[in-house]
């Protein structure tokens, strides 16, 4: 499998969280940092959870530890290619600058490469829409700088944060600058109904869309949005548990996966925040399988197709594809 939509601070497992809570003052050891299975909440609850989590990842040591653990956990879940995304954060009290934050993640990526984990990891820097345009432009510049100095480990830019805050159109110049610098764009779009904003942002044709929950008319979107996304064949990163717990989708059966999959549109199954939503990528594939009656071969095809939408270069795509094909030949031998 490949995981293309995973926020670092939302991906912290219970075990890592325990280690973090024992390290410093702040939220106490029994503070809940994840939702229970089957629990529902609101997007606001999710963002409050992130605020708490950010209180325990305030120094480079914790960011490094979190990144190492998250990479190892995805590898243990059989993820062969991972694009992590994270919002560079400065914490004056601990001396963590945005540069040091990014470097801690890059160091974790490099050190994990030495562990022979059988996983390729790339990094996407996130623009939090709550932090405004100036910070967004800074993030783009940081991404360009570290793309150069990290041997291509930094691959793109994300737009995330509370979708109800601010106007995403304000960030269009930052997205254009990112594109001009050769960075890829994976943008959270239409996580809640926002037809005008989404239409305008779609004009720049992002490389991938996060969630796209409210693109289609039944979910508060519009036919124009569907036509644009279809016309440009923009892959959509779909996170089932996240959307159901956050209640932007009432039940798994109403998930937009159904709409886009039925159109044969590029769909990628992802976790979003495996820690906060208490899930794994395998679990998300199982939910998709149970909810939409997809057999193993169909899940395999979905995973194989996702390789086309990764942000790494063509040689990585070709290598992954050949590994998938080898596995296919073993798992589904042609019998005559
Ligand atoms: C639930 N749906 C979502 N919608 C929008 N943004 C989300 C998100 N889930 C996570 N994030 C974004 O990721 C940050 C945490 O990871 P990092 O500190 O960047 O590693 C959150 O603060 C939010 O900006
Ligand atoms: Zn997300």
PDB file of N, CA and C in Angstrom, residues 50-115:
ATOM      1  N   UNK A  50      -5.998  18.539  18.026  1.00  0.00           N
ATOM      2  CA  UNK A  50      -4.684  18.924  17.467  1.00  0.00           C
ATOM      3  C   UNK A  50      -3.994  19.961  18.354  1.00  0.00           C
ATOM      4  N   UNK A  51      -4.808  20.876  18.913  1.00  0.00           N
ATOM      5  CA  UNK A  51      -4.219  21.901  19.790  1.00  0.00           C
ATOM      6  C   UNK A  51      -3.527  21.241  20.977  1.00  0.00           C
ATOM      7  N   UNK A  52      -4.181  20.234  21.546  1.00  0.00           N
ATOM      8  CA  UNK A  52      -3.601  19.514  22.682  1.00  0.00           C
ATOM      9  C   UNK A  52      -2.327  18.797  22.265  1.00  0.00           C
ATOM     10  N   UNK A  53      -2.406  18.128  21.115  1.00  0.00           N
ATOM     11  CA  UNK A  53      -1.238  17.368  20.635  1.00  0.00           C
ATOM     12  C   UNK A  53      -0.047  18.307  20.413  1.00  0.00           C
ATOM     13  N   UNK A  54      -0.333  19.485  19.868  1.00  0.00           N
ATOM     14  CA  UNK A  54       0.759  20.435  19.611  1.00  0.00           C
ATOM     15  C   UNK A  54       1.443  20.872  20.907  1.00  0.00           C
ATOM     16  N   UNK A  55       0.736  20.728  22.031  1.00  0.00           N
ATOM     17  CA  UNK A  55       1.372  21.094  23.311  1.00  0.00           C
ATOM     18  C   UNK A  55       2.428  20.081  23.751  1.00  0.00           C
ATOM     19  N   UNK A  56       2.405  18.911  23.164  1.00  0.00           N
ATOM     20  CA  UNK A  56       3.409  17.916  23.567  1.00  0.00           C
ATOM     21  C   UNK A  56       4.480  17.672  22.493  1.00  0.00           C
ATOM     22  N   UNK A  57       4.323  18.307  21.350  1.00  0.00           N
ATOM     23  CA  UNK A  57       5.391  18.193  20.339  1.00  0.00           C
ATOM     24  C   UNK A  57       5.993  19.585  20.135  1.00  0.00           C
ATOM     25  N   UNK A  58       6.642  20.063  21.193  1.00  0.00           N
ATOM     26  CA  UNK A  58       7.101  21.454  21.189  1.00  0.00           C
ATOM     27  C   UNK A  58       8.613  21.597  21.027  1.00  0.00           C
ATOM     28  N   UNK A  59       9.312  20.464  20.952  1.00  0.00           N
ATOM     29  CA  UNK A  59      10.766  20.587  20.765  1.00  0.00           C
ATOM     30  C   UNK A  59      11.225  19.613  19.679  1.00  0.00           C
ATOM     31  N   UNK A  60      12.439  19.818  19.217  1.00  0.00           N
ATOM     32  CA  UNK A  60      12.913  19.017  18.081  1.00  0.00           C
ATOM     33  C   UNK A  60      13.045  17.537  18.458  1.00  0.00           C
ATOM     34  N   UNK A  61      13.348  17.258  19.733  1.00  0.00           N
ATOM     35  CA  UNK A  61      13.476  15.852  20.150  1.00  0.00           C
ATOM     36  C   UNK A  61      12.137  15.136  19.989  1.00  0.00           C
ATOM     37  N   UNK A  62      11.058  15.792  20.417  1.00  0.00           N
ATOM     38  CA  UNK A  62       9.761  15.111  20.300  1.00  0.00           C
ATOM     39  C   UNK A  62       9.321  14.999  18.839  1.00  0.00           C
ATOM     40  N   UNK A  63       9.609  16.033  18.041  1.00  0.00           N
ATOM     41  CA  UNK A  63       9.226  15.966  16.619  1.00  0.00           C
ATOM     42  C   UNK A  63       9.997  14.827  15.945  1.00  0.00           C
ATOM     43  N   UNK A  64      11.279  14.709  16.273  1.00  0.00           N
ATOM     44  CA  UNK A  64      12.107  13.641  15.706  1.00  0.00           C
ATOM     45  C   UNK A  64      11.563  12.271  16.120  1.00  0.00           C
ATOM     46  N   UNK A  65      11.253  12.128  17.417  1.00  0.00           N
ATOM     47  CA  UNK A  65      10.755  10.837  17.907  1.00  0.00           C
ATOM     48  C   UNK A  65       9.413  10.474  17.253  1.00  0.00           C
ATOM     49  N   UNK A  66       8.539  11.466  17.168  1.00  0.00           N
ATOM     50  CA  UNK A  66       7.231  11.225  16.549  1.00  0.00           C
ATOM     51  C   UNK A  66       7.412  10.781  15.093  1.00  0.00           C
ATOM     52  N   UNK A  67       8.275  11.495  14.369  1.00  0.00           N
ATOM     53  CA  UNK A  67       8.450  11.159  12.949  1.00  0.00           C
ATOM     54  C   UNK A  67       9.021   9.742  12.809  1.00  0.00           C
ATOM     55  N   UNK A  68      10.002   9.388  13.641  1.00  0.00           N
ATOM     56  CA  UNK A  68      10.576   8.032  13.560  1.00  0.00           C
ATOM     57  C   UNK A  68       9.478   6.993  13.842  1.00  0.00           C
ATOM     58  N   UNK A  69       8.728   7.205  14.917  1.00  0.00           N
ATOM     59  CA  UNK A  69       7.710   6.213  15.290  1.00  0.00           C
ATOM     60  C   UNK A  69       6.630   6.087  14.214  1.00  0.00           C
ATOM     61  N   UNK A  70       6.195   7.231  13.695  1.00  0.00           N
ATOM     62  CA  UNK A  70       5.128   7.197  12.681  1.00  0.00           C
ATOM     63  C   UNK A  70       5.611   6.441  11.434  1.00  0.00           C
ATOM     64  N   UNK A  71       6.839   6.696  11.020  1.00  0.00           N
ATOM     65  CA  UNK A  71       7.377   6.003   9.839  1.00  0.00           C
ATOM     66  C   UNK A  71       7.447   4.492  10.110  1.00  0.00           C
ATOM     67  N   UNK A  72       7.962   4.128  11.295  1.00  0.00           N
ATOM     68  CA  UNK A  72       8.063   2.692  11.616  1.00  0.00           C
ATOM     69  C   UNK A  72       6.685   2.044  11.652  1.00  0.00           C
ATOM     70  N   UNK A  73       5.694   2.758  12.182  1.00  0.00           N
ATOM     71  CA  UNK A  73       4.344   2.181  12.279  1.00  0.00           C
ATOM     72  C   UNK A  73       3.710   1.995  10.891  1.00  0.00           C
ATOM     73  N   UNK A  74       3.903   2.966  10.020  1.00  0.00           N
ATOM     74  CA  UNK A  74       3.366   2.784   8.661  1.00  0.00           C
ATOM     75  C   UNK A  74       4.073   1.600   7.985  1.00  0.00           C
ATOM     76  N   UNK A  75       5.385   1.505   8.198  1.00  0.00           N
ATOM     77  CA  UNK A  75       6.123   0.385   7.591  1.00  0.00           C
ATOM     78  C   UNK A  75       5.589  -0.939   8.127  1.00  0.00           C
ATOM     79  N   UNK A  76       5.297  -0.983   9.427  1.00  0.00           N
ATOM     80  CA  UNK A  76       4.790  -2.227  10.026  1.00  0.00           C
ATOM     81  C   UNK A  76       3.398  -2.563   9.489  1.00  0.00           C
ATOM     82  N   UNK A  77       2.685  -1.564   9.005  1.00  0.00           N
ATOM     83  CA  UNK A  77       1.352  -1.799   8.417  1.00  0.00           C
ATOM     84  C   UNK A  77       1.472  -2.120   6.919  1.00  0.00           C
ATOM     85  N   UNK A  78       2.693  -2.383   6.470  1.00  0.00           N
ATOM     86  CA  UNK A  78       2.910  -2.798   5.082  1.00  0.00           C
ATOM     87  C   UNK A  78       2.804  -1.655   4.071  1.00  0.00           C
ATOM     88  N   UNK A  79       3.000  -0.433   4.546  1.00  0.00           N
ATOM     89  CA  UNK A  79       3.023   0.720   3.635  1.00  0.00           C
ATOM     90  C   UNK A  79       4.438   0.807   3.048  1.00  0.00           C
ATOM     91  N   UNK A  80       4.515   0.806   1.723  1.00  0.00           N
ATOM     92  CA  UNK A  80       5.828   0.789   1.061  1.00  0.00           C
ATOM     93  C   UNK A  80       6.251   2.189   0.626  1.00  0.00           C
ATOM     94  N   UNK A  81       5.276   3.073   0.523  1.00  0.00           N
ATOM     95  CA  UNK A  81       5.572   4.451   0.111  1.00  0.00           C
ATOM     96  C   UNK A  81       4.672   5.383   0.920  1.00  0.00           C
ATOM     97  N   UNK A  82       5.296   6.360   1.568  1.00  0.00           N
ATOM     98  CA  UNK A  82       4.560   7.245   2.480  1.00  0.00           C
ATOM     99  C   UNK A  82       4.869   8.701   2.185  1.00  0.00           C
ATOM    100  N   UNK A  83       3.831   9.506   2.031  1.00  0.00           N
ATOM    101  CA  UNK A  83       4.024  10.951   1.984  1.00  0.00           C
ATOM    102  C   UNK A  83       3.458  11.528   3.271  1.00  0.00           C
ATOM    103  N   UNK A  84       4.360  11.960   4.140  1.00  0.00           N
ATOM    104  CA  UNK A  84       3.942  12.594   5.392  1.00  0.00           C
ATOM    105  C   UNK A  84       3.759  14.072   5.116  1.00  0.00           C
ATOM    106  N   UNK A  85       2.825  14.683   5.811  1.00  0.00           N
ATOM    107  CA  UNK A  85       2.720  16.136   5.676  1.00  0.00           C
ATOM    108  C   UNK A  85       2.697  16.763   7.061  1.00  0.00           C
ATOM    109  N   UNK A  86       3.266  17.946   7.182  1.00  0.00           N
ATOM    110  CA  UNK A  86       3.271  18.592   8.490  1.00  0.00           C
ATOM    111  C   UNK A  86       3.448  20.098   8.348  1.00  0.00           C
ATOM    112  N   UNK A  87       2.870  20.816   9.325  1.00  0.00           N
ATOM    113  CA  UNK A  87       2.920  22.276   9.335  1.00  0.00           C
ATOM    114  C   UNK A  87       4.165  22.712  10.120  1.00  0.00           C
ATOM    115  N   UNK A  88       5.126  23.367   9.464  1.00  0.00           N
ATOM    116  CA  UNK A  88       6.311  23.811  10.209  1.00  0.00           C
ATOM    117  C   UNK A  88       5.887  24.732  11.353  1.00  0.00           C
ATOM    118  N   UNK A  89       6.426  24.452  12.537  1.00  0.00           N
ATOM    119  CA  UNK A  89       5.962  25.191  13.730  1.00  0.00           C
ATOM    120  C   UNK A  89       7.163  25.719  14.498  1.00  0.00           C
ATOM    121  N   UNK A  90       7.014  26.952  14.981  1.00  0.00           N
ATOM    122  CA  UNK A  90       8.073  27.551  15.785  1.00  0.00           C
ATOM    123  C   UNK A  90       7.611  27.572  17.235  1.00  0.00           C
ATOM    124  N   UNK A  91       8.488  27.187  18.181  1.00  0.00           N
ATOM    125  CA  UNK A  91       8.146  27.294  19.602  1.00  0.00           C
ATOM    126  C   UNK A  91       9.308  28.020  20.284  1.00  0.00           C
ATOM    127  N   UNK A  92       9.078  29.293  20.581  1.00  0.00           N
ATOM    128  CA  UNK A  92      10.165  30.140  21.091  1.00  0.00           C
ATOM    129  C   UNK A  92      10.750  29.570  22.386  1.00  0.00           C
ATOM    130  N   UNK A  93       9.874  29.101  23.281  1.00  0.00           N
ATOM    131  CA  UNK A  93      10.325  28.647  24.606  1.00  0.00           C
ATOM    132  C   UNK A  93      11.356  27.518  24.532  1.00  0.00           C
ATOM    133  N   UNK A  94      11.280  26.697  23.510  1.00  0.00           N
ATOM    134  CA  UNK A  94      12.220  25.567  23.438  1.00  0.00           C
ATOM    135  C   UNK A  94      13.308  25.809  22.380  1.00  0.00           C
ATOM    136  N   UNK A  95      13.218  26.948  21.714  1.00  0.00           N
ATOM    137  CA  UNK A  95      14.216  27.256  20.687  1.00  0.00           C
ATOM    138  C   UNK A  95      13.969  26.519  19.375  1.00  0.00           C
ATOM    139  N   UNK A  96      12.772  25.946  19.230  1.00  0.00           N
ATOM    140  CA  UNK A  96      12.484  25.235  17.966  1.00  0.00           C
ATOM    141  C   UNK A  96      12.037  26.262  16.914  1.00  0.00           C
ATOM    142  N   UNK A  97      12.822  26.388  15.864  1.00  0.00           N
ATOM    143  CA  UNK A  97      12.428  27.258  14.749  1.00  0.00           C
ATOM    144  C   UNK A  97      11.746  26.380  13.707  1.00  0.00           C
ATOM    145  N   UNK A  98      11.146  27.013  12.694  1.00  0.00           N
ATOM    146  CA  UNK A  98      10.515  26.214  11.627  1.00  0.00           C
ATOM    147  C   UNK A  98      11.561  25.382  10.891  1.00  0.00           C
ATOM    148  N   UNK A  99      12.729  25.961  10.714  1.00  0.00           N
ATOM    149  CA  UNK A  99      13.809  25.215  10.043  1.00  0.00           C
ATOM    150  C   UNK A  99      14.175  23.976  10.859  1.00  0.00           C
ATOM    151  N   UNK A 100      14.324  24.176  12.185  1.00  0.00           N
ATOM    152  CA  UNK A 100      14.704  23.036  13.035  1.00  0.00           C
ATOM    153  C   UNK A 100      13.609  21.981  13.044  1.00  0.00           C
ATOM    154  N   UNK A 101      12.372  22.423  12.992  1.00  0.00           N
ATOM    155  CA  UNK A 101      11.225  21.502  12.953  1.00  0.00           C
ATOM    156  C   UNK A 101      11.330  20.620  11.701  1.00  0.00           C
ATOM    157  N   UNK A 102      11.538  21.269  10.559  1.00  0.00           N
ATOM    158  CA  UNK A 102      11.631  20.515   9.294  1.00  0.00           C
ATOM    159  C   UNK A 102      12.852  19.587   9.324  1.00  0.00           C
ATOM    160  N   UNK A 103      13.967  20.125   9.840  1.00  0.00           N
ATOM    161  CA  UNK A 103      15.189  19.313   9.862  1.00  0.00           C
ATOM    162  C   UNK A 103      15.046  18.088  10.772  1.00  0.00           C
ATOM    163  N   UNK A 104      14.264  18.233  11.851  1.00  0.00           N
ATOM    164  CA  UNK A 104      14.043  17.078  12.744  1.00  0.00           C
ATOM    165  C   UNK A 104      13.297  15.968  11.986  1.00  0.00           C
ATOM    166  N   UNK A 105      12.330  16.358  11.182  1.00  0.00           N
ATOM    167  CA  UNK A 105      11.586  15.346  10.406  1.00  0.00           C
ATOM    168  C   UNK A 105      12.498  14.721   9.346  1.00  0.00           C
ATOM    169  N   UNK A 106      13.275  15.575   8.675  1.00  0.00           N
ATOM    170  CA  UNK A 106      14.169  15.054   7.632  1.00  0.00           C
ATOM    171  C   UNK A 106      15.208  14.106   8.230  1.00  0.00           C
ATOM    172  N   UNK A 107      15.686  14.451   9.440  1.00  0.00           N
ATOM    173  CA  UNK A 107      16.665  13.580  10.112  1.00  0.00           C
ATOM    174  C   UNK A 107      16.031  12.215  10.411  1.00  0.00           C
ATOM    175  N   UNK A 108      14.774  12.255  10.880  1.00  0.00           N
ATOM    176  CA  UNK A 108      14.064  10.998  11.170  1.00  0.00           C
ATOM    177  C   UNK A 108      13.931  10.173   9.885  1.00  0.00           C
ATOM    178  N   UNK A 109      13.623  10.845   8.779  1.00  0.00           N
ATOM    179  CA  UNK A 109      13.486  10.130   7.509  1.00  0.00           C
ATOM    180  C   UNK A 109      14.818   9.470   7.123  1.00  0.00           C
ATOM    181  N   UNK A 110      15.893  10.232   7.279  1.00  0.00           N
ATOM    182  CA  UNK A 110      17.222   9.692   6.915  1.00  0.00           C
ATOM    183  C   UNK A 110      17.587   8.525   7.825  1.00  0.00           C
ATOM    184  N   UNK A 111      17.367   8.695   9.136  1.00  0.00           N
ATOM    185  CA  UNK A 111      17.743   7.629  10.075  1.00  0.00           C
ATOM    186  C   UNK A 111      16.907   6.375   9.842  1.00  0.00           C
ATOM    187  N   UNK A 112      15.649   6.556   9.499  1.00  0.00           N
ATOM    188  CA  UNK A 112      14.804   5.374   9.221  1.00  0.00           C
ATOM    189  C   UNK A 112      15.281   4.653   7.959  1.00  0.00           C
ATOM    190  N   UNK A 113      15.844   5.423   7.019  1.00  0.00           N
ATOM    191  CA  UNK A 113      16.365   4.768   5.803  1.00  0.00           C
ATOM    192  C   UNK A 113      17.455   3.762   6.170  1.00  0.00           C
ATOM    193  N   UNK A 114      18.183   4.067   7.244  1.00  0.00           N
ATOM    194  CA  UNK A 114      19.286   3.164   7.658  1.00  0.00           C
ATOM    195  C   UNK A 114      18.758   1.919   8.346  1.00  0.00           C
ATOM    196  N   UNK A 115      17.496   1.934   8.738  1.00  0.00           N
ATOM    197  CA  UNK A 115      16.940   0.784   9.471  1.00  0.00           C
ATOM    198  C   UNK A 115      16.403  -0.301   8.541  1.00  0.00           C
TER     199      UNK A 115
END
